[in-house]
Amino acid sequence: MLPDISTLAQLQALDADTHRLQTRLAELPKLLQAERKSVEDLKKRWDSSQSLIAANDRERRQLEGDITLRQTKLTKLKKQIEQAANEQQVTAFQHEIDFATAEISKAEDRILELMEQAETLAVETKDHEAAHASALKTAIANFKAAEQENKSGQATLGSNAARHKELLSGLPGQMSTLYERLRKKYKSGPIVAEVVGGACEACQIDLRLAFLQKIESEPDGFFLCEECGRVLHYNPTVKAVEG
Ligand SMILES: [Zn+2]
């Protein structure tokens, strides 16, 4: 390989690495944002199951209060019915007694229902709390790791940039201009393409026969693919092995 082409190959490998790293560092904040959102969602789920428990508890206390009031009233009504003056009063008191008894029974049924719900809610809340705690712990670890990855990534980008400059300055002016032009066109892909089976390996186009013969007769020559403009690298031994 010609020294200049070897430098171009080093540059393309370096720049491909830089491109990969930049892509990764750019997606890190998005990954962290998604993780933050999922922890927040788990916190909301936990909060909402805690609210359900509180509402359940409030309703039960309210019903218990109602039952106490109705029982007091019931005791009073039972005394009043004994002292009733006529049949009409007895009927009226009995009606009130039946109503209060039915209401107490209804409230007691609802309390049983609420107690069953409370048991389920307690289990759920505990699960939600554990899921949130575990996700939070993982997220904190991932945030720390991402911070570290970003720090070392930025350092690598810095040294890559310095190395890029150094390699580029070692090339003849025309060639470094050519490289930068091709790099703009091919952001992360190869700049130097092997000639394989008579074709450019990068764009897969078969080279014109006359052009191919010229390359084969000047293995140390400098040629650009007529289709994609990349720098062609021809290795006669590869061809010999394949042939
Ligand atoms: Zn090509």
PDB file of N, CA and C in Angstrom, residues 74-163:
ATOM      1  N   LEU A  74     -81.495   3.735  66.534  1.00  0.00           N
ATOM      2  CA  LEU A  74     -82.243   2.481  66.640  1.00  0.00           C
ATOM      3  C   LEU A  74     -82.630   2.191  68.097  1.00  0.00           C
ATOM      4  N   THR A  75     -81.686   2.385  68.998  1.00  0.00           N
ATOM      5  CA  THR A  75     -81.948   2.184  70.431  1.00  0.00           C
ATOM      6  C   THR A  75     -83.102   3.083  70.879  1.00  0.00           C
ATOM      7  N   LYS A  76     -83.021   4.360  70.423  1.00  0.00           N
ATOM      8  CA  LYS A  76     -84.058   5.346  70.773  1.00  0.00           C
ATOM      9  C   LYS A  76     -85.423   4.912  70.218  1.00  0.00           C
ATOM     10  N   LEU A  77     -85.435   4.469  68.944  1.00  0.00           N
ATOM     11  CA  LEU A  77     -86.685   4.055  68.294  1.00  0.00           C
ATOM     12  C   LEU A  77     -87.309   2.850  69.003  1.00  0.00           C
ATOM     13  N   LYS A  78     -86.460   1.924  69.484  1.00  0.00           N
ATOM     14  CA  LYS A  78     -86.983   0.736  70.157  1.00  0.00           C
ATOM     15  C   LYS A  78     -87.675   1.100  71.471  1.00  0.00           C
ATOM     16  N   LYS A  79     -87.165   2.162  72.121  1.00  0.00           N
ATOM     17  CA  LYS A  79     -87.814   2.649  73.349  1.00  0.00           C
ATOM     18  C   LYS A  79     -89.133   3.317  72.988  1.00  0.00           C
ATOM     19  N   GLN A  80     -89.089   4.132  71.910  1.00  0.00           N
ATOM     20  CA  GLN A  80     -90.283   4.888  71.488  1.00  0.00           C
ATOM     21  C   GLN A  80     -91.425   3.958  71.075  1.00  0.00           C
ATOM     22  N   ILE A  81     -91.073   2.860  70.428  1.00  0.00           N
ATOM     23  CA  ILE A  81     -92.124   1.946  69.938  1.00  0.00           C
ATOM     24  C   ILE A  81     -92.839   1.268  71.115  1.00  0.00           C
ATOM     25  N   GLU A  82     -92.080   1.059  72.227  1.00  0.00           N
ATOM     26  CA  GLU A  82     -92.702   0.464  73.423  1.00  0.00           C
ATOM     27  C   GLU A  82     -93.710   1.415  74.048  1.00  0.00           C
ATOM     28  N   GLN A  83     -93.400   2.742  73.899  1.00  0.00           N
ATOM     29  CA  GLN A  83     -94.281   3.737  74.521  1.00  0.00           C
ATOM     30  C   GLN A  83     -95.297   4.321  73.538  1.00  0.00           C
ATOM     31  N   ALA A  84     -95.435   3.693  72.382  1.00  0.00           N
ATOM     32  CA  ALA A  84     -96.337   4.238  71.357  1.00  0.00           C
ATOM     33  C   ALA A  84     -97.772   4.258  71.850  1.00  0.00           C
ATOM     34  N   ALA A  85     -98.504   5.333  71.490  1.00  0.00           N
ATOM     35  CA  ALA A  85     -99.872   5.535  71.991  1.00  0.00           C
ATOM     36  C   ALA A  85    -100.897   4.776  71.163  1.00  0.00           C
ATOM     37  N   ASN A  86    -100.630   4.596  69.888  1.00  0.00           N
ATOM     38  CA  ASN A  86    -101.614   3.908  69.041  1.00  0.00           C
ATOM     39  C   ASN A  86    -100.930   3.105  67.931  1.00  0.00           C
ATOM     40  N   GLU A  87    -101.755   2.382  67.217  1.00  0.00           N
ATOM     41  CA  GLU A  87    -101.285   1.487  66.145  1.00  0.00           C
ATOM     42  C   GLU A  87    -100.545   2.261  65.054  1.00  0.00           C
ATOM     43  N   GLN A  88    -101.043   3.450  64.785  1.00  0.00           N
ATOM     44  CA  GLN A  88    -100.466   4.295  63.727  1.00  0.00           C
ATOM     45  C   GLN A  88     -99.017   4.668  64.060  1.00  0.00           C
ATOM     46  N   GLN A  89     -98.791   5.025  65.358  1.00  0.00           N
ATOM     47  CA  GLN A  89     -97.436   5.371  65.810  1.00  0.00           C
ATOM     48  C   GLN A  89     -96.517   4.147  65.736  1.00  0.00           C
ATOM     49  N   VAL A  90     -97.057   2.995  66.118  1.00  0.00           N
ATOM     50  CA  VAL A  90     -96.272   1.750  66.073  1.00  0.00           C
ATOM     51  C   VAL A  90     -95.799   1.503  64.638  1.00  0.00           C
ATOM     52  N   THR A  91     -96.723   1.640  63.706  1.00  0.00           N
ATOM     53  CA  THR A  91     -96.386   1.424  62.292  1.00  0.00           C
ATOM     54  C   THR A  91     -95.296   2.400  61.838  1.00  0.00           C
ATOM     55  N   ALA A  92     -95.457   3.673  62.241  1.00  0.00           N
ATOM     56  CA  ALA A  92     -94.483   4.699  61.838  1.00  0.00           C
ATOM     57  C   ALA A  92     -93.091   4.385  62.405  1.00  0.00           C
ATOM     58  N   PHE A  93     -93.021   4.042  63.711  1.00  0.00           N
ATOM     59  CA  PHE A  93     -91.729   3.718  64.338  1.00  0.00           C
ATOM     60  C   PHE A  93     -91.122   2.459  63.713  1.00  0.00           C
ATOM     61  N   GLN A  94     -92.005   1.475  63.487  1.00  0.00           N
ATOM     62  CA  GLN A  94     -91.511   0.212  62.912  1.00  0.00           C
ATOM     63  C   GLN A  94     -90.872   0.467  61.529  1.00  0.00           C
ATOM     64  N   HIS A  95     -91.514   1.358  60.790  1.00  0.00           N
ATOM     65  CA  HIS A  95     -91.002   1.721  59.469  1.00  0.00           C
ATOM     66  C   HIS A  95     -89.590   2.319  59.582  1.00  0.00           C
ATOM     67  N   GLU A  96     -89.432   3.191  60.563  1.00  0.00           N
ATOM     68  CA  GLU A  96     -88.115   3.821  60.775  1.00  0.00           C
ATOM     69  C   GLU A  96     -87.074   2.819  61.245  1.00  0.00           C
ATOM     70  N   ILE A  97     -87.519   1.892  62.108  1.00  0.00           N
ATOM     71  CA  ILE A  97     -86.605   0.847  62.602  1.00  0.00           C
ATOM     72  C   ILE A  97     -86.122  -0.026  61.437  1.00  0.00           C
ATOM     73  N   ASP A  98     -87.066  -0.415  60.586  1.00  0.00           N
ATOM     74  CA  ASP A  98     -86.705  -1.262  59.424  1.00  0.00           C
ATOM     75  C   ASP A  98     -85.711  -0.552  58.518  1.00  0.00           C
ATOM     76  N   PHE A  99     -85.972   0.744  58.321  1.00  0.00           N
ATOM     77  CA  PHE A  99     -85.105   1.512  57.441  1.00  0.00           C
ATOM     78  C   PHE A  99     -83.682   1.585  58.009  1.00  0.00           C
ATOM     79  N   ALA A 100     -83.573   1.942  59.305  1.00  0.00           N
ATOM     80  CA  ALA A 100     -82.250   2.063  59.940  1.00  0.00           C
ATOM     81  C   ALA A 100     -81.518   0.721  59.922  1.00  0.00           C
ATOM     82  N   THR A 101     -82.244  -0.369  60.188  1.00  0.00           N
ATOM     83  CA  THR A 101     -81.629  -1.699  60.203  1.00  0.00           C
ATOM     84  C   THR A 101     -81.089  -2.050  58.815  1.00  0.00           C
ATOM     85  N   ALA A 102     -81.888  -1.739  57.788  1.00  0.00           N
ATOM     86  CA  ALA A 102     -81.459  -2.038  56.419  1.00  0.00           C
ATOM     87  C   ALA A 102     -80.220  -1.223  56.050  1.00  0.00           C
ATOM     88  N   GLU A 103     -80.211   0.051  56.473  1.00  0.00           N
ATOM     89  CA  GLU A 103     -79.062   0.914  56.167  1.00  0.00           C
ATOM     90  C   GLU A 103     -77.796   0.418  56.859  1.00  0.00           C
ATOM     91  N   ILE A 104     -77.950  -0.043  58.119  1.00  0.00           N
ATOM     92  CA  ILE A 104     -76.788  -0.571  58.855  1.00  0.00           C
ATOM     93  C   ILE A 104     -76.254  -1.813  58.144  1.00  0.00           C
ATOM     94  N   SER A 105     -77.172  -2.669  57.739  1.00  0.00           N
ATOM     95  CA  SER A 105     -76.768  -3.910  57.067  1.00  0.00           C
ATOM     96  C   SER A 105     -76.051  -3.604  55.749  1.00  0.00           C
ATOM     97  N   LYS A 106     -76.572  -2.603  55.018  1.00  0.00           N
ATOM     98  CA  LYS A 106     -75.949  -2.200  53.751  1.00  0.00           C
ATOM     99  C   LYS A 106     -74.520  -1.682  54.002  1.00  0.00           C
ATOM    100  N   ALA A 107     -74.396  -0.844  55.051  1.00  0.00           N
ATOM    101  CA  ALA A 107     -73.087  -0.260  55.375  1.00  0.00           C
ATOM    102  C   ALA A 107     -72.100  -1.353  55.775  1.00  0.00           C
ATOM    103  N   GLU A 108     -72.611  -2.347  56.530  1.00  0.00           N
ATOM    104  CA  GLU A 108     -71.721  -3.439  56.967  1.00  0.00           C
ATOM    105  C   GLU A 108     -71.225  -4.268  55.767  1.00  0.00           C
ATOM    106  N   ASP A 109     -72.113  -4.489  54.804  1.00  0.00           N
ATOM    107  CA  ASP A 109     -71.706  -5.222  53.586  1.00  0.00           C
ATOM    108  C   ASP A 109     -70.617  -4.463  52.832  1.00  0.00           C
ATOM    109  N   ARG A 110     -70.844  -3.153  52.726  1.00  0.00           N
ATOM    110  CA  ARG A 110     -69.880  -2.315  52.003  1.00  0.00           C
ATOM    111  C   ARG A 110     -68.523  -2.318  52.732  1.00  0.00           C
ATOM    112  N   ILE A 111     -68.567  -2.289  54.079  1.00  0.00           N
ATOM    113  CA  ILE A 111     -67.314  -2.312  54.850  1.00  0.00           C
ATOM    114  C   ILE A 111     -66.542  -3.612  54.576  1.00  0.00           C
ATOM    115  N   LEU A 112     -67.252  -4.719  54.514  1.00  0.00           N
ATOM    116  CA  LEU A 112     -66.597  -6.008  54.216  1.00  0.00           C
ATOM    117  C   LEU A 112     -65.934  -5.967  52.831  1.00  0.00           C
ATOM    118  N   GLU A 113     -66.677  -5.391  51.887  1.00  0.00           N
ATOM    119  CA  GLU A 113     -66.165  -5.256  50.527  1.00  0.00           C
ATOM    120  C   GLU A 113     -64.879  -4.411  50.523  1.00  0.00           C
ATOM    121  N   LEU A 114     -64.951  -3.281  51.247  1.00  0.00           N
ATOM    122  CA  LEU A 114     -63.801  -2.377  51.318  1.00  0.00           C
ATOM    123  C   LEU A 114     -62.596  -3.044  51.977  1.00  0.00           C
ATOM    124  N   MET A 115     -62.860  -3.880  52.997  1.00  0.00           N
ATOM    125  CA  MET A 115     -61.760  -4.565  53.690  1.00  0.00           C
ATOM    126  C   MET A 115     -61.052  -5.537  52.748  1.00  0.00           C
ATOM    127  N   GLU A 116     -61.851  -6.207  51.917  1.00  0.00           N
ATOM    128  CA  GLU A 116     -61.252  -7.122  50.930  1.00  0.00           C
ATOM    129  C   GLU A 116     -60.406  -6.341  49.918  1.00  0.00           C
ATOM    130  N   GLN A 117     -60.986  -5.225  49.446  1.00  0.00           N
ATOM    131  CA  GLN A 117     -60.248  -4.379  48.495  1.00  0.00           C
ATOM    132  C   GLN A 117     -58.950  -3.868  49.114  1.00  0.00           C
ATOM    133  N   ALA A 118     -59.022  -3.502  50.403  1.00  0.00           N
ATOM    134  CA  ALA A 118     -57.843  -2.952  51.085  1.00  0.00           C
ATOM    135  C   ALA A 118     -56.710  -3.970  51.117  1.00  0.00           C
ATOM    136  N   GLU A 119     -57.069  -5.230  51.296  1.00  0.00           N
ATOM    137  CA  GLU A 119     -56.032  -6.274  51.316  1.00  0.00           C
ATOM    138  C   GLU A 119     -55.322  -6.357  49.971  1.00  0.00           C
ATOM    139  N   THR A 120     -56.111  -6.379  48.893  1.00  0.00           N
ATOM    140  CA  THR A 120     -55.542  -6.430  47.541  1.00  0.00           C
ATOM    141  C   THR A 120     -54.678  -5.194  47.277  1.00  0.00           C
ATOM    142  N   LEU A 121     -55.233  -4.040  47.680  1.00  0.00           N
ATOM    143  CA  LEU A 121     -54.506  -2.778  47.451  1.00  0.00           C
ATOM    144  C   LEU A 121     -53.173  -2.754  48.204  1.00  0.00           C
ATOM    145  N   ALA A 122     -53.177  -3.318  49.401  1.00  0.00           N
ATOM    146  CA  ALA A 122     -51.950  -3.314  50.207  1.00  0.00           C
ATOM    147  C   ALA A 122     -50.857  -4.115  49.497  1.00  0.00           C
ATOM    148  N   VAL A 123     -51.251  -5.271  48.937  1.00  0.00           N
ATOM    149  CA  VAL A 123     -50.276  -6.109  48.222  1.00  0.00           C
ATOM    150  C   VAL A 123     -49.763  -5.364  46.978  1.00  0.00           C
ATOM    151  N   GLU A 124     -50.707  -4.783  46.242  1.00  0.00           N
ATOM    152  CA  GLU A 124     -50.344  -4.044  45.022  1.00  0.00           C
ATOM    153  C   GLU A 124     -49.406  -2.885  45.333  1.00  0.00           C
ATOM    154  N   THR A 125     -49.749  -2.128  46.360  1.00  0.00           N
ATOM    155  CA  THR A 125     -48.941  -0.959  46.718  1.00  0.00           C
ATOM    156  C   THR A 125     -47.516  -1.368  47.066  1.00  0.00           C
ATOM    157  N   LYS A 126     -47.414  -2.488  47.779  1.00  0.00           N
ATOM    158  CA  LYS A 126     -46.090  -2.975  48.165  1.00  0.00           C
ATOM    159  C   LYS A 126     -45.289  -3.335  46.901  1.00  0.00           C
ATOM    160  N   ASP A 127     -45.954  -4.013  45.951  1.00  0.00           N
ATOM    161  CA  ASP A 127     -45.301  -4.366  44.682  1.00  0.00           C
ATOM    162  C   ASP A 127     -44.873  -3.115  43.924  1.00  0.00           C
ATOM    163  N   HIS A 128     -45.774  -2.131  43.867  1.00  0.00           N
ATOM    164  CA  HIS A 128     -45.474  -0.895  43.133  1.00  0.00           C
ATOM    165  C   HIS A 128     -44.310  -0.148  43.774  1.00  0.00           C
ATOM    166  N   GLU A 129     -44.286  -0.170  45.092  1.00  0.00           N
ATOM    167  CA  GLU A 129     -43.203   0.500  45.803  1.00  0.00           C
ATOM    168  C   GLU A 129     -41.869  -0.185  45.484  1.00  0.00           C
ATOM    169  N   ALA A 130     -41.882  -1.520  45.509  1.00  0.00           N
ATOM    170  CA  ALA A 130     -40.650  -2.283  45.236  1.00  0.00           C
ATOM    171  C   ALA A 130     -40.180  -2.069  43.797  1.00  0.00           C
ATOM    172  N   ALA A 131     -41.147  -2.054  42.857  1.00  0.00           N
ATOM    173  CA  ALA A 131     -40.783  -1.861  41.439  1.00  0.00           C
ATOM    174  C   ALA A 131     -40.165  -0.482  41.243  1.00  0.00           C
ATOM    175  N   HIS A 132     -40.737   0.530  41.905  1.00  0.00           N
ATOM    176  CA  HIS A 132     -40.198   1.896  41.788  1.00  0.00           C
ATOM    177  C   HIS A 132     -38.795   1.960  42.391  1.00  0.00           C
ATOM    178  N   ALA A 133     -38.633   1.371  43.576  1.00  0.00           N
ATOM    179  CA  ALA A 133     -37.325   1.431  44.252  1.00  0.00           C
ATOM    180  C   ALA A 133     -36.251   0.769  43.391  1.00  0.00           C
ATOM    181  N   SER A 134     -36.608  -0.372  42.799  1.00  0.00           N
ATOM    182  CA  SER A 134     -35.622  -1.096  42.000  1.00  0.00           C
ATOM    183  C   SER A 134     -35.267  -0.326  40.723  1.00  0.00           C
ATOM    184  N   ALA A 135     -36.298   0.263  40.076  1.00  0.00           N
ATOM    185  CA  ALA A 135     -36.045   1.035  38.847  1.00  0.00           C
ATOM    186  C   ALA A 135     -35.215   2.278  39.157  1.00  0.00           C
ATOM    187  N   LEU A 136     -35.494   2.883  40.298  1.00  0.00           N
ATOM    188  CA  LEU A 136     -34.751   4.088  40.699  1.00  0.00           C
ATOM    189  C   LEU A 136     -33.273   3.758  40.923  1.00  0.00           C
ATOM    190  N   LYS A 137     -33.055   2.627  41.588  1.00  0.00           N
ATOM    191  CA  LYS A 137     -31.677   2.204  41.869  1.00  0.00           C
ATOM    192  C   LYS A 137     -30.911   1.972  40.550  1.00  0.00           C
ATOM    193  N   THR A 138     -31.570   1.247  39.631  1.00  0.00           N
ATOM    194  CA  THR A 138     -30.951   0.981  38.322  1.00  0.00           C
ATOM    195  C   THR A 138     -30.689   2.289  37.580  1.00  0.00           C
ATOM    196  N   ALA A 139     -31.675   3.197  37.622  1.00  0.00           N
ATOM    197  CA  ALA A 139     -31.531   4.466  36.898  1.00  0.00           C
ATOM    198  C   ALA A 139     -30.353   5.273  37.438  1.00  0.00           C
ATOM    199  N   ILE A 140     -30.204   5.293  38.758  1.00  0.00           N
ATOM    200  CA  ILE A 140     -29.094   6.049  39.356  1.00  0.00           C
ATOM    201  C   ILE A 140     -27.759   5.468  38.882  1.00  0.00           C
ATOM    202  N   ALA A 141     -27.684   4.130  38.872  1.00  0.00           N
ATOM    203  CA  ALA A 141     -26.450   3.477  38.391  1.00  0.00           C
ATOM    204  C   ALA A 141     -26.203   3.810  36.925  1.00  0.00           C
ATOM    205  N   ASN A 142     -27.276   3.766  36.116  1.00  0.00           N
ATOM    206  CA  ASN A 142     -27.129   4.060  34.682  1.00  0.00           C
ATOM    207  C   ASN A 142     -26.743   5.520  34.435  1.00  0.00           C
ATOM    208  N   PHE A 143     -27.286   6.415  35.245  1.00  0.00           N
ATOM    209  CA  PHE A 143     -26.937   7.836  35.089  1.00  0.00           C
ATOM    210  C   PHE A 143     -25.449   8.030  35.389  1.00  0.00           C
ATOM    211  N   LYS A 144     -24.973   7.361  36.430  1.00  0.00           N
ATOM    212  CA  LYS A 144     -23.544   7.482  36.789  1.00  0.00           C
ATOM    213  C   LYS A 144     -22.681   6.918  35.668  1.00  0.00           C
ATOM    214  N   ALA A 145     -23.083   5.739  35.150  1.00  0.00           N
ATOM    215  CA  ALA A 145     -22.316   5.094  34.073  1.00  0.00           C
ATOM    216  C   ALA A 145     -22.308   5.980  32.832  1.00  0.00           C
ATOM    217  N   ALA A 146     -23.455   6.601  32.549  1.00  0.00           N
ATOM    218  CA  ALA A 146     -23.552   7.460  31.357  1.00  0.00           C
ATOM    219  C   ALA A 146     -22.655   8.681  31.502  1.00  0.00           C
ATOM    220  N   GLU A 147     -22.604   9.203  32.712  1.00  0.00           N
ATOM    221  CA  GLU A 147     -21.752  10.368  32.982  1.00  0.00           C
ATOM    222  C   GLU A 147     -20.292  10.013  32.696  1.00  0.00           C
ATOM    223  N   GLN A 148     -19.917   8.816  33.164  1.00  0.00           N
ATOM    224  CA  GLN A 148     -18.557   8.329  32.962  1.00  0.00           C
ATOM    225  C   GLN A 148     -18.289   8.099  31.467  1.00  0.00           C
ATOM    226  N   GLU A 149     -19.267   7.468  30.804  1.00  0.00           N
ATOM    227  CA  GLU A 149     -19.120   7.179  29.372  1.00  0.00           C
ATOM    228  C   GLU A 149     -18.985   8.473  28.577  1.00  0.00           C
ATOM    229  N   ASN A 150     -19.771   9.469  28.964  1.00  0.00           N
ATOM    230  CA  ASN A 150     -19.717  10.749  28.264  1.00  0.00           C
ATOM    231  C   ASN A 150     -18.364  11.423  28.470  1.00  0.00           C
ATOM    232  N   LYS A 151     -17.868  11.349  29.705  1.00  0.00           N
ATOM    233  CA  LYS A 151     -16.580  11.974  30.034  1.00  0.00           C
ATOM    234  C   LYS A 151     -15.461  11.333  29.213  1.00  0.00           C
ATOM    235  N   SER A 152     -15.411  10.005  29.231  1.00  0.00           N
ATOM    236  CA  SER A 152     -14.318   9.355  28.501  1.00  0.00           C
ATOM    237  C   SER A 152     -14.531   9.488  26.994  1.00  0.00           C
ATOM    238  N   GLY A 153     -15.810   9.515  26.553  1.00  0.00           N
ATOM    239  CA  GLY A 153     -16.112   9.704  25.132  1.00  0.00           C
ATOM    240  C   GLY A 153     -15.631  11.064  24.649  1.00  0.00           C
ATOM    241  N   GLN A 154     -15.876  12.091  25.462  1.00  0.00           N
ATOM    242  CA  GLN A 154     -15.438  13.447  25.078  1.00  0.00           C
ATOM    243  C   GLN A 154     -13.914  13.498  24.979  1.00  0.00           C
ATOM    244  N   ALA A 155     -13.243  12.800  25.909  1.00  0.00           N
ATOM    245  CA  ALA A 155     -11.769  12.776  25.885  1.00  0.00           C
ATOM    246  C   ALA A 155     -11.285  12.092  24.604  1.00  0.00           C
ATOM    247  N   THR A 156     -11.945  10.969  24.250  1.00  0.00           N
ATOM    248  CA  THR A 156     -11.560  10.254  23.028  1.00  0.00           C
ATOM    249  C   THR A 156     -11.806  11.133  21.795  1.00  0.00           C
ATOM    250  N   LEU A 157     -12.944  11.854  21.796  1.00  0.00           N
ATOM    251  CA  LEU A 157     -13.229  12.746  20.661  1.00  0.00           C
ATOM    252  C   LEU A 157     -12.130  13.791  20.519  1.00  0.00           C
ATOM    253  N   GLY A 158     -11.664  14.283  21.672  1.00  0.00           N
ATOM    254  CA  GLY A 158     -10.582  15.280  21.655  1.00  0.00           C
ATOM    255  C   GLY A 158      -9.309  14.704  21.062  1.00  0.00           C
ATOM    256  N   SER A 159      -8.941  13.498  21.518  1.00  0.00           N
ATOM    257  CA  SER A 159      -7.689  12.914  21.006  1.00  0.00           C
ATOM    258  C   SER A 159      -7.852  12.476  19.551  1.00  0.00           C
ATOM    259  N   ASN A 160      -9.069  12.025  19.180  1.00  0.00           N
ATOM    260  CA  ASN A 160      -9.323  11.678  17.772  1.00  0.00           C
ATOM    261  C   ASN A 160      -9.147  12.907  16.871  1.00  0.00           C
ATOM    262  N   ALA A 161      -9.655  14.040  17.356  1.00  0.00           N
ATOM    263  CA  ALA A 161      -9.563  15.267  16.551  1.00  0.00           C
ATOM    264  C   ALA A 161      -8.095  15.653  16.340  1.00  0.00           C
ATOM    265  N   ALA A 162      -7.304  15.493  17.408  1.00  0.00           N
ATOM    266  CA  ALA A 162      -5.880  15.829  17.310  1.00  0.00           C
ATOM    267  C   ALA A 162      -5.172  14.885  16.338  1.00  0.00           C
ATOM    268  N   ARG A 163      -5.508  13.600  16.452  1.00  0.00           N
ATOM    269  CA  ARG A 163      -4.894  12.591  15.585  1.00  0.00           C
ATOM    270  C   ARG A 163      -5.313  12.813  14.121  1.00  0.00           C
TER     271      ARG A 163
END
